[in-house]
């Protein structure tokens, strides 16, 4: 089995390699190709990847290349984890929206739109080249904003599934609080990428007993602290929102905080320098503890589980993925991409039925889905007016003067990545 990782020079990659090594019975990878234009980083991470596999007795071969077409040729699956513009672009995404009093974040709000505009054309070009070199390969997208990117891929007819680590992270946290094995916890996870709610926490399977009321009653303070939201709000909602909902439920508070401390991009850039220095140590043969602070926790487990379901012969499994709506949420268009539990096998994901969503959550989901539709149109066709309309539609913007100011800043900071600008 051959897997290719586009963006293999990412500091995330050792987390992924560790998962492939530990979970080789589920996903018997024989060849792993790391693809990245950054040759120096790729050499460091490729060397560490080989040492990790060797330490754990994995027989797979790791190769590195900057040649995308050669790297993906004959692959069974291609994982996308790229960042167009690098941490420098992320720093800008987290900074200029604050000048307008709006949240600065790389996947939510105006910064998220900027990232979508930069990313969608690049990903679609990669996907077309995958289609030529490996026409049967599945594309697994971990590149943010996952919902918009996956919608672009599916709209262009690619065999693609979007993946996020929010759900698996919550599953692990809930399992620890409930003192059960993670495999016992199944989430009624619903919404859009980075806009989701856990409306149920079931033990034993998708049809198991819902213990969410018990979880909130016994551990609500711990859950609220993780989300940095008031415990009273969770009790009133009766669900567990994703931590990304804090940008909506406490927007002004978040904006004040962001203006008082270094950006996350600056923190990550400093961390990446330290990680790359560690990766260059020829004695290092396991992922370093520092990597846990980088983000992407449990990404490897989620990626292995998804790839195994798509490529294996062990029958379907239930996983949280980003995929076409196709009537699952009746208030959204069929071609919207939603993040829900789905039954996944070699033919792809099929969402499980979702009970009627409370208007409190359905309304925001509809609003953001409409923004995503406009954002994708702007990413595909360009144009200042399309950018303005997408920002005007976003619930964290919504005022014409803010949308005008944000549009000007977005285009000024992204000219090198937007030929039409």
PDB file of C-alpha atoms in Angstrom, residues 123 135 168 184 209 222 254 350 370 374 379 390:
ATOM      1  CA  UNK A 123      -5.346  22.178  -3.852  1.00  0.00           C
ATOM      2  CA  UNK A 135      -6.772   7.985 -10.771  1.00  0.00           C
ATOM      3  CA  UNK A 168     -11.356  12.663  17.984  1.00  0.00           C
ATOM      4  CA  UNK A 184     -16.547   3.019  23.621  1.00  0.00           C
ATOM      5  CA  UNK A 209     -26.965   5.105  25.739  1.00  0.00           C
ATOM      6  CA  UNK A 222     -13.716  20.561  33.321  1.00  0.00           C
ATOM      7  CA  UNK A 254     -11.600  36.985  22.157  1.00  0.00           C
ATOM      8  CA  UNK A 350     -22.296   7.918   3.882  1.00  0.00           C
ATOM      9  CA  UNK A 370     -24.028  30.356   2.981  1.00  0.00           C
ATOM     10  CA  UNK A 374     -19.731  32.619  -1.370  1.00  0.00           C
ATOM     11  CA  UNK A 379     -11.727  31.328  -4.404  1.00  0.00           C
ATOM     12  CA  UNK A 390     -18.410  36.626   1.312  1.00  0.00           C
TER      13      UNK A 390
END
